[in-house]
C-alpha atoms as a printed R data frame, in Angstrom:
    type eleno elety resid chain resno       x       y       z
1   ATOM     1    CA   UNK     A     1   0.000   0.000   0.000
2   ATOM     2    CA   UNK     A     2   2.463   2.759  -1.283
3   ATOM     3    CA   UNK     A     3   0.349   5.363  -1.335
4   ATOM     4    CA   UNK     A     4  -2.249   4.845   1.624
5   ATOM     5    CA   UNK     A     5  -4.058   7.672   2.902
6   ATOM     6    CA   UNK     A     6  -2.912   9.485   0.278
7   ATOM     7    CA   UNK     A     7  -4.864  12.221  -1.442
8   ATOM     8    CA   UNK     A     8  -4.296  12.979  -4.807
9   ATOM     9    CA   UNK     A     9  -4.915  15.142  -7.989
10  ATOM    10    CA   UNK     A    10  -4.929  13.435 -11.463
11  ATOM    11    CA   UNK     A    11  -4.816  15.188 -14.850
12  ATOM    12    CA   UNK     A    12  -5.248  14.023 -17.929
13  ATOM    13    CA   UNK     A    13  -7.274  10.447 -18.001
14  ATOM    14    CA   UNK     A    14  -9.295  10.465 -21.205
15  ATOM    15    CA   UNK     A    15  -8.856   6.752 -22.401
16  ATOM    16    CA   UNK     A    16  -7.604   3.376 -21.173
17  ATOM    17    CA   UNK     A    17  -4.532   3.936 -23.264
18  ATOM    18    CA   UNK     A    18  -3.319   7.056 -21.419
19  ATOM    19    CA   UNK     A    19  -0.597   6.859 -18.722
20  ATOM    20    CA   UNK     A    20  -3.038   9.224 -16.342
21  ATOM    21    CA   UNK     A    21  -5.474   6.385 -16.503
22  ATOM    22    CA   UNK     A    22  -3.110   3.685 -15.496
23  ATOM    23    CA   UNK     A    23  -1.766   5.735 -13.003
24  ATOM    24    CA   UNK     A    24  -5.200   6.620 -11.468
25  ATOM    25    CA   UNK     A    25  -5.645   2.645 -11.147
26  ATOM    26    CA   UNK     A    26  -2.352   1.705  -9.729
27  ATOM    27    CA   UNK     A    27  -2.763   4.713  -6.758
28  ATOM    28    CA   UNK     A    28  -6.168   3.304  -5.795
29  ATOM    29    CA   UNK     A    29  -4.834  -0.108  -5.882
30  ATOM    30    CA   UNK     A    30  -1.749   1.225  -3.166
31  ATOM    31    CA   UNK     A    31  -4.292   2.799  -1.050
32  ATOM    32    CA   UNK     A    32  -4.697   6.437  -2.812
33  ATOM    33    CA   UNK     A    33  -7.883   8.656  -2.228
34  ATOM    34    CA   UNK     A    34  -8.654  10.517  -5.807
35  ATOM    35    CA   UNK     A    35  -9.945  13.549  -7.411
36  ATOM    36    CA   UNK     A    36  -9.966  13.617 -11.272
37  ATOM    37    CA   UNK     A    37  -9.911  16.519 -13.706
38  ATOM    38    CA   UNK     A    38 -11.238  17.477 -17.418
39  ATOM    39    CA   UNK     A    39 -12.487  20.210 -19.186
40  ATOM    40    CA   UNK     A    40 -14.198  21.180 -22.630
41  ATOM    41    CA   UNK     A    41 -15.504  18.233 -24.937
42  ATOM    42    CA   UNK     A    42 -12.738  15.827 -23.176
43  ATOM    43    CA   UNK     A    43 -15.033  16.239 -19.491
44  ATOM    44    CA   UNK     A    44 -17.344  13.704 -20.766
45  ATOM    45    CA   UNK     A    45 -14.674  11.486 -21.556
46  ATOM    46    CA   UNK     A    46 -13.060  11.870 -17.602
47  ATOM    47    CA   UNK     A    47 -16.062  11.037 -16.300
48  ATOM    48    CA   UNK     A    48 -16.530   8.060 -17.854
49  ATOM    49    CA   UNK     A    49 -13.259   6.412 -17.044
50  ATOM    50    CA   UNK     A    50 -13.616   7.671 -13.441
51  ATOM    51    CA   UNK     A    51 -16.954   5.380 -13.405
52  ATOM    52    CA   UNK     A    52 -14.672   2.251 -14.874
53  ATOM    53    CA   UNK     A    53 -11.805   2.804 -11.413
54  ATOM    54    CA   UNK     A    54 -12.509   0.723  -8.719
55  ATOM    55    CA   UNK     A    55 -13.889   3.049  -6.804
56  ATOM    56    CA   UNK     A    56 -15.335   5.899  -9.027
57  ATOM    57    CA   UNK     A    57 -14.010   9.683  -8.079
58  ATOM    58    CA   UNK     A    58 -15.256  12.898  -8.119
59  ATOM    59    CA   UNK     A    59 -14.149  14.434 -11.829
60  ATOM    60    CA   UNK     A    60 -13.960  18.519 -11.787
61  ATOM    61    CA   UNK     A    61 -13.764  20.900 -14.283
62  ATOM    62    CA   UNK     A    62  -9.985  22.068 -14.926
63  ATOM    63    CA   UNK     A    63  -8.320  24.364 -18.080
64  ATOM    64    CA   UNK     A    64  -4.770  24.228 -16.825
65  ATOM    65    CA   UNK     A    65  -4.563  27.146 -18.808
66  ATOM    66    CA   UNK     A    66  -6.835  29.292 -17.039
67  ATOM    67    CA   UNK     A    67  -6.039  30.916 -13.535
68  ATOM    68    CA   UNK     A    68  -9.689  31.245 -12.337
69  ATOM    69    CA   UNK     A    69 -10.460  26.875 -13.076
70  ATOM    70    CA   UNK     A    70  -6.723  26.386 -11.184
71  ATOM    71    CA   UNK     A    71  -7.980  28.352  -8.022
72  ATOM    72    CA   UNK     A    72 -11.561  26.874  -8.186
73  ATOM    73    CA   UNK     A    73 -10.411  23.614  -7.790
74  ATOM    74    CA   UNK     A    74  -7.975  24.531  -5.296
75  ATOM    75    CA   UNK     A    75 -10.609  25.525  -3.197
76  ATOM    76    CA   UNK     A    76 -12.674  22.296  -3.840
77  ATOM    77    CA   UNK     A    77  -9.457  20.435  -2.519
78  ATOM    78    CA   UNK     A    78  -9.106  22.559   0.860
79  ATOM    79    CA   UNK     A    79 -12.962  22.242   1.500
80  ATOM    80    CA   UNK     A    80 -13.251  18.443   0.792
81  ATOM    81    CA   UNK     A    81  -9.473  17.586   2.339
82  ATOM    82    CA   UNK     A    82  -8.003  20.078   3.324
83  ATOM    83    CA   UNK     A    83  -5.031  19.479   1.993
84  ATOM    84    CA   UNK     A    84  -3.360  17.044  -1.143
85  ATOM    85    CA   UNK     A    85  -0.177  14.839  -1.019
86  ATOM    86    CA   UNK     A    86   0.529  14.814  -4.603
87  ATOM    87    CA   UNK     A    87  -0.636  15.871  -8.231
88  ATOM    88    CA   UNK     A    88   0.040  14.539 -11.761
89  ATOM    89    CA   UNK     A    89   0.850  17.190 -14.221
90  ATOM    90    CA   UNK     A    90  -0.836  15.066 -17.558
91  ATOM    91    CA   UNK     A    91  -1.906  17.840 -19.789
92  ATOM    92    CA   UNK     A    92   0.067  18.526 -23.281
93  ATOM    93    CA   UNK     A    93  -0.950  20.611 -26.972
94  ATOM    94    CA   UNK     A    94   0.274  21.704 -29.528
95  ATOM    95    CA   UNK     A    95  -1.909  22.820 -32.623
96  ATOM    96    CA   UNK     A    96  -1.543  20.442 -35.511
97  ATOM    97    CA   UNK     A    97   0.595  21.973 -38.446
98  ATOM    98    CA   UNK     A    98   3.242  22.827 -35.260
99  ATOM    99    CA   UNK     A    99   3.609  19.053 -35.717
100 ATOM   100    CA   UNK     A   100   5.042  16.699 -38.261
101 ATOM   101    CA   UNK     A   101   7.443  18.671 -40.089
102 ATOM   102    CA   UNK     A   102   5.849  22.158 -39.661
103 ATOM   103    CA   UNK     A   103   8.651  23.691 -36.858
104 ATOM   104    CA   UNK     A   104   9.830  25.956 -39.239
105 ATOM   105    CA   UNK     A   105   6.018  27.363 -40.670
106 ATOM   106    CA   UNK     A   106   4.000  27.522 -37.293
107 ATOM   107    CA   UNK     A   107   3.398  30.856 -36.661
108 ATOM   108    CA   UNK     A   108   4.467  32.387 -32.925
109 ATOM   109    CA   UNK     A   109   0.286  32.238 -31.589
110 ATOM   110    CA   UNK     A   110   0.776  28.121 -32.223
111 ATOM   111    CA   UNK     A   111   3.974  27.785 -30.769
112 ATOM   112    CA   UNK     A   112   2.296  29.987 -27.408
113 ATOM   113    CA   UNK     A   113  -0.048  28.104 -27.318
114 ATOM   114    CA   UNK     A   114   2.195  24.570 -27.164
115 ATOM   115    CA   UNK     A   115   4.221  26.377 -24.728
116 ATOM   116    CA   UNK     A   116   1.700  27.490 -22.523
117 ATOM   117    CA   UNK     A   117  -0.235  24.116 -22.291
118 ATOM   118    CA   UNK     A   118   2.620  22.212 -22.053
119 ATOM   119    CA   UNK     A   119   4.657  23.869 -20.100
120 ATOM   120    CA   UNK     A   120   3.672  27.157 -18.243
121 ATOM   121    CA   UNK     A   121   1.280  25.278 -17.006
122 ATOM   122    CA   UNK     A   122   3.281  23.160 -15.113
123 ATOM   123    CA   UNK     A   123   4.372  26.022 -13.182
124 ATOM   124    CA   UNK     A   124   0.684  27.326 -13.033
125 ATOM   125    CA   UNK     A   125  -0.359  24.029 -11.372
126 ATOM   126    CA   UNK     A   126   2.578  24.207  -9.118
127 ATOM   127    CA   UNK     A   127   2.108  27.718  -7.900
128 ATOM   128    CA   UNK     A   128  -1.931  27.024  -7.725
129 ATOM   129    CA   UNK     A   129  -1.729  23.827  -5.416
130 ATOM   130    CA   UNK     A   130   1.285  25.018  -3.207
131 ATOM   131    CA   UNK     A   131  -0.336  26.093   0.129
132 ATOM   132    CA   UNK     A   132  -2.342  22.250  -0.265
133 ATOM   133    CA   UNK     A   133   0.841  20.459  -1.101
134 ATOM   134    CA   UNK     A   134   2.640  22.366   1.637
135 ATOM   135    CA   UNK     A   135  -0.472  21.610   3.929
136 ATOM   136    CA   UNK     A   136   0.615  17.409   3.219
137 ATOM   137    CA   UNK     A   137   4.417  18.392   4.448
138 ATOM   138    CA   UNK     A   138   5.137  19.536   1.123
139 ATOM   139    CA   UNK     A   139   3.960  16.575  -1.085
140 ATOM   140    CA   UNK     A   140   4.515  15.762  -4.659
141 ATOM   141    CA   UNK     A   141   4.082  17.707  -7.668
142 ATOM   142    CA   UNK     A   142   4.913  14.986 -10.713
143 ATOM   143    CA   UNK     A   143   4.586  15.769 -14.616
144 ATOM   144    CA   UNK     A   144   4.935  13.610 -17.840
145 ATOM   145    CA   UNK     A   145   7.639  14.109 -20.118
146 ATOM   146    CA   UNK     A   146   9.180  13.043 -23.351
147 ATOM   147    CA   UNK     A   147  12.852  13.219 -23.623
148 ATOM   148    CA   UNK     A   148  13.818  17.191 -24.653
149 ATOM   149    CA   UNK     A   149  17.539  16.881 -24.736
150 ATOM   150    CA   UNK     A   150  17.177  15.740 -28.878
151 ATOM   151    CA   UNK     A   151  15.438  17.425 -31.760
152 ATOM   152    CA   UNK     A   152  12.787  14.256 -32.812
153 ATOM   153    CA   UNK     A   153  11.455  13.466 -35.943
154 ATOM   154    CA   UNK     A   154   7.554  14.864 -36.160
155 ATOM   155    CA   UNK     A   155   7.584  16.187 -32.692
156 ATOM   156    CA   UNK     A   156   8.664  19.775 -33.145
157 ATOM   157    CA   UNK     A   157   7.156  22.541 -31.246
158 ATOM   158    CA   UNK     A   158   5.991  19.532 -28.763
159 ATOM   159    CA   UNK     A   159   9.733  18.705 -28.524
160 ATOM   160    CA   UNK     A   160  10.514  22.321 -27.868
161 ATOM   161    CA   UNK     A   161   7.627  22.673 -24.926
162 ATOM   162    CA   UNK     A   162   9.079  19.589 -23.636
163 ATOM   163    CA   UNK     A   163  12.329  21.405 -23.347
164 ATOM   164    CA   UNK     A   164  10.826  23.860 -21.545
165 ATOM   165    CA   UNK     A   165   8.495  21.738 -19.322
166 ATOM   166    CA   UNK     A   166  12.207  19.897 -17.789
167 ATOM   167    CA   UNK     A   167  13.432  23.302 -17.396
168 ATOM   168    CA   UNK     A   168  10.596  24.376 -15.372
169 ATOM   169    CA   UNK     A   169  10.487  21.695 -13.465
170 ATOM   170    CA   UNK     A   170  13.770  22.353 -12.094
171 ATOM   171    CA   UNK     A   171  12.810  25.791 -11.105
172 ATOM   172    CA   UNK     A   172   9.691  24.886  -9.718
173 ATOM   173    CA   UNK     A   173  11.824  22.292  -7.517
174 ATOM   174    CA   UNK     A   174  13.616  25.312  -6.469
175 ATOM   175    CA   UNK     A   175  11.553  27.565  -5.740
176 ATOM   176    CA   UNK     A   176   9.157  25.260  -3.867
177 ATOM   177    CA   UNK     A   177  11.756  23.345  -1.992
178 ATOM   178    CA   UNK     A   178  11.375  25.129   0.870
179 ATOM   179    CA   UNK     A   179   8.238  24.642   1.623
180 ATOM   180    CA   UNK     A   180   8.783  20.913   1.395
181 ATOM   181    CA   UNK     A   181   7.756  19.973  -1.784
182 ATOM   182    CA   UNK     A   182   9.321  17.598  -4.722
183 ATOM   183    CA   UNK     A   183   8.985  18.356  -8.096
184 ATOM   184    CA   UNK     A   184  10.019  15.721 -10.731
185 ATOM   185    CA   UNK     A   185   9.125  14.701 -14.107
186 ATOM   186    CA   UNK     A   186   8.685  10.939 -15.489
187 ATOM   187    CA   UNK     A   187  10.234  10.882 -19.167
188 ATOM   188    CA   UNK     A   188   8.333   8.062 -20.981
189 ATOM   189    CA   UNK     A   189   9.050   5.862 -23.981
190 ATOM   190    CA   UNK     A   190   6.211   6.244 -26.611
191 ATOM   191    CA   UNK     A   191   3.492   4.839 -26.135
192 ATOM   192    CA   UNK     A   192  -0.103   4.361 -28.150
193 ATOM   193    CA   UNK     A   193  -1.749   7.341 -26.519
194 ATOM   194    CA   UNK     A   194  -4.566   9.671 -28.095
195 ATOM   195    CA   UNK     A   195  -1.846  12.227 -27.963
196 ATOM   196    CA   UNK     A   196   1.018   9.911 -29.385
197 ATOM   197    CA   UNK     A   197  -2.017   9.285 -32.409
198 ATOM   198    CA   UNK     A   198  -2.716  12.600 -33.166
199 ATOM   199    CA   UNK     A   199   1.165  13.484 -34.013
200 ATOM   200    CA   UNK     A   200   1.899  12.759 -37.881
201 ATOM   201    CA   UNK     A   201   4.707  10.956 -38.310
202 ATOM   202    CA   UNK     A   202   5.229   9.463 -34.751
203 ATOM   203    CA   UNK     A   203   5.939   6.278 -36.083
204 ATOM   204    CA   UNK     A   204   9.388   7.186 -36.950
205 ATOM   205    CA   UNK     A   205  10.310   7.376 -33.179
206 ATOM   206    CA   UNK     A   206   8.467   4.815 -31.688
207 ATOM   207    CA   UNK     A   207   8.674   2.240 -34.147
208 ATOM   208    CA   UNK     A   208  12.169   1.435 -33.837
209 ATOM   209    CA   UNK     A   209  12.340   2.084 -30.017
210 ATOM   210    CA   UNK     A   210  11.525  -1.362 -28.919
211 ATOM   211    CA   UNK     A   211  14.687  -2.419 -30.722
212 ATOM   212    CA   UNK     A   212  17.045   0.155 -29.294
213 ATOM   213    CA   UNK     A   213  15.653  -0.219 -25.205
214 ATOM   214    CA   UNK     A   214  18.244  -2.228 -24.199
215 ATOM   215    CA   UNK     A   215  15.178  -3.872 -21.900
216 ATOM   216    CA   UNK     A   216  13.284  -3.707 -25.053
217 ATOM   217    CA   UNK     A   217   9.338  -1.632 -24.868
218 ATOM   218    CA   UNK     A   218   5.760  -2.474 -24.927
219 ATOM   219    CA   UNK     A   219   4.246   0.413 -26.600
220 ATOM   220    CA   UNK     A   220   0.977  -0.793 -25.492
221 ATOM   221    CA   UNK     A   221   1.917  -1.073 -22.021
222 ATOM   222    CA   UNK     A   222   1.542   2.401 -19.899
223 ATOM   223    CA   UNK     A   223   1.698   0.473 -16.508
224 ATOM   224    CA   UNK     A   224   5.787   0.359 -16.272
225 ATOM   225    CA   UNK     A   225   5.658   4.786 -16.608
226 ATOM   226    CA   UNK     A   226   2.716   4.210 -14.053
227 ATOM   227    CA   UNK     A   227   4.973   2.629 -11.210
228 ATOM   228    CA   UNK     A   228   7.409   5.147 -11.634
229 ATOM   229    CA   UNK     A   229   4.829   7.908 -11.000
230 ATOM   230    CA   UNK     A   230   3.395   6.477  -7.981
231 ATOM   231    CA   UNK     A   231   6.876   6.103  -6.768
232 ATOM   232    CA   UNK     A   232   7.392   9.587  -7.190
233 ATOM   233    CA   UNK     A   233   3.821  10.472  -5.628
234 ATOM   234    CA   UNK     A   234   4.669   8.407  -2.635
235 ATOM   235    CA   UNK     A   235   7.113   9.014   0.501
236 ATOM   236    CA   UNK     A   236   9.563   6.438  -0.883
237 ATOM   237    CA   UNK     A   237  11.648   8.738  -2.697
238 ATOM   238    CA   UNK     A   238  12.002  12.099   0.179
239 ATOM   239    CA   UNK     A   239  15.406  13.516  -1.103
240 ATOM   240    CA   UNK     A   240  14.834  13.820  -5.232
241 ATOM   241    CA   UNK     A   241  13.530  16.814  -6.563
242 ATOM   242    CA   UNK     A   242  13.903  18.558  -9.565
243 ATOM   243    CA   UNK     A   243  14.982  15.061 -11.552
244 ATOM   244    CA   UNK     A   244  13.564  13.794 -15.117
245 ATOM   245    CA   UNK     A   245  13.555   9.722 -14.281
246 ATOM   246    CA   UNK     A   246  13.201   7.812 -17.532
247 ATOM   247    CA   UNK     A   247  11.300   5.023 -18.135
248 ATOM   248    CA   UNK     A   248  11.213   4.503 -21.673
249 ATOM   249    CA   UNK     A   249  13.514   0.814 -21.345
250 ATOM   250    CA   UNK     A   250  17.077   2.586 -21.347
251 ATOM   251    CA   UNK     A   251  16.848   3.977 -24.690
252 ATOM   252    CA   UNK     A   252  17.876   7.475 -23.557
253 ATOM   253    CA   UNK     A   253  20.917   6.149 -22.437
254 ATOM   254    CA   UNK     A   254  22.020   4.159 -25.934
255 ATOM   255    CA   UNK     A   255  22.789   5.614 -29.195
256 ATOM   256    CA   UNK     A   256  21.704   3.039 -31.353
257 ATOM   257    CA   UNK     A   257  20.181  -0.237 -31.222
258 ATOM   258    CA   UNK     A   258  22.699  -3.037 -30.021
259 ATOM   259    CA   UNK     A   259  24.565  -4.807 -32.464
260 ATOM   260    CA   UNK     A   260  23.699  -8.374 -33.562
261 ATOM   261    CA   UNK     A   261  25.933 -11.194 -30.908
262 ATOM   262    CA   UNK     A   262  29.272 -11.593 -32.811
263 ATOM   263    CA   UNK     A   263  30.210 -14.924 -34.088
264 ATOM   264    CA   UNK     A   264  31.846 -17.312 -31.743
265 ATOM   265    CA   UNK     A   265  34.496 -17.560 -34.003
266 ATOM   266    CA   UNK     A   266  34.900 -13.529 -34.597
267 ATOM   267    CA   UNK     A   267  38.554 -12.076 -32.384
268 ATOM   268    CA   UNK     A   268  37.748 -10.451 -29.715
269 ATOM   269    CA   UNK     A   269  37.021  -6.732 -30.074
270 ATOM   270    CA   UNK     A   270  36.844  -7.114 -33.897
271 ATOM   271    CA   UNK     A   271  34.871  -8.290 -36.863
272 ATOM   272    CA   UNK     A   272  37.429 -10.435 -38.501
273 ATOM   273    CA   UNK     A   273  37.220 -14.127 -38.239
274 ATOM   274    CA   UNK     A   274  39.932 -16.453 -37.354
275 ATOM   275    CA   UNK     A   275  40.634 -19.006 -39.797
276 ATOM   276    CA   UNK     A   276  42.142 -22.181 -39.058
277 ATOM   277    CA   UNK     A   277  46.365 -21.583 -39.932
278 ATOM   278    CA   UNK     A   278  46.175 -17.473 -39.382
C-alpha cells in the first residue's frame, strides 16, 4: 500500500490507453484517495473512465490554462481535504501543423499556445496547489515528459515545450523546496496514446524504439511509466527533486540499437574471423 491515505490530484485520463489512466488505477490499488480533472468536450470522456476505477471519483472541471479553473479547484481540494499529497501534471498541446514537419512554418500564436499548455502550465499548477501540497508536508508535484535533450522526428514545437516543461520543473523544484515539496518529471518511452495518435509521423520514433531499449518496450503497455509515477507520488523517494527519471527501457541512455551477438568464431574486439592456420 504505497500510497495509503494518500490524497491525490490526477490530470489528464481520457482513455484506457493514457498513462493518467493507469496511473489513477495503480494509486487506488496502493491505497490512494482521488480527485480527477477534465475540461471542454474531453469532461465527458473523464467522467466516464472515473466510473470504470474501482472506486469511481469525483471528476472537476480544470483548463490548466486558465487561472480562475486552477484556483476553483484549489478551493474544492481545501474544503473536501483540506489538503493534497501529490498531483500529476498530464496535460500537453500543440496545434496540428506545429507538428510533423511544420517547426519551421508555425506561426508564434501556435507555438504559445504549445508552450503554454505544455509547459507554463506546469508552473501554473505548481504555484496554484502550493499552500495544499505544503499543507501534506510539502507533497509531490509529478509531470509527464518526453525526452527534450534531442530534436525528434515529427515532434517539433511539442519537442521544444518539452524542453521547456524539464526546465521548469527544475525551477519549480527550487523555488518550492522550501516549503517541502518535490517536483520531478517521469520521461516516458512512446506509447499508443490519443496524444502519441494525433502526431503525424510518430511512427518514426516509436517504431524502432523497442529495438534500441536495451530492456526492449511495450508500446501498449503504460503500466511500467505508471509505477514510476506512484513512486514519485509516494514518501519512498524524500530527497529527489527537480529530476527527469526515464522510463522509456534505457533507450535514452544508448545511441543506437545493439549490435547483432558476434560470431563465436569472430577475435575479440573485432569483426574479422579467425581461420584455421592465421
Amino acid at each position: 500500500m504505497l500510497l495509503e491515505n494518500k490524497r491525490l490530484l490526477i490530470t489528464g485520463v481520457l482513455t484506457e490507453s493514457s498513462i493518467a489512466w493507469r496511473v489513477a488505477r495503480l494509486a487506488q490499488e496502493q491505497g490512494a484517495e482521488l480527485v480527477l480533472t477534465g475540461f471542454g468536450r474531453g469532461l465527458r470522456l473523464t467522467e466516464r473512465m472515473a466510473g470504470r476505477l474501482p472506486h469511481p471519483p469525483e471528476v472537476l472541471e480544470l483548463d490548466v490554462t486558465r487561472e480562475d479553473h486552477i484556483a476553483a479547484v484549489a478551493q474544492a481540494l481545501d474544503i473536501r481535504w483540506g489538503r493534497v499529497d501529490g498531483v500529476l501534471h498530464a496535460v500537453a498541446f500543440a496545434p496540428q501543423h506545429t507538428l510533423g514537419g511544420g517547426f519551421l512554418a508555425a506561426p508564434w500564436a501556435d507555438a504559445a499556445t504549445a508552450l503554454h499548455v505544455s509547459a507554463y502550465s506546469f508552473v501554473a499548477v505548481g504555484r496554484g496547489f502550493g499552500d495544499l501540497l505544503a499543507g501534506a508536508g510539502g507533497g509531490s508535484l509529478v509531470g509527464l515528459d518526453f525526452d527534450g535533450s534531442v530534436a525528434w522526428p515529427a515532434y517539433d514545437w511539442m519537442g521544444v515545450a518539452k524542453s521547456a516543461l524539464e526546465s521548469c520543473c527544475r525551477y519549480l523544484a527550487r523555488d518550492l523546496g522550501g516549503r517541502g515539496t518535490r517536483v520531478n518529471l517521469v520521461a516516458a518511452g512512446p506509447l499508443h496514446t490519443v496524444a502519441a495518435r494525433g502526431i503525424p509521423g510518430a511512427e518514426a520514433v516509436s517504431g524502432p524504439w523497442p529495438h534500441r531499449a536495451p530492456l526492449g518496450w511495450d508500446l501498449a503497455d503504460t503500466e511500467p511509466v505508471a509505477r514510476v509515477v506512484c513512486a514519485l507520488l509516494s514518501d519512498w523517494m524524500p530527497a529527489v527533486t527537480g529530476e527527469i527519471v526515464h522510463a522509456d527501457g534505457g533507450a535514452h541512455a544508448v545511441g543506437a540499437p545493439p549490435l547483432p551477438p558476434k560470431d563465436e568464431h569472430s577475435s575479440f574486439g573485432g569483426t574479422r574471423r579467425i581461420h584455421q592456420g592465421d
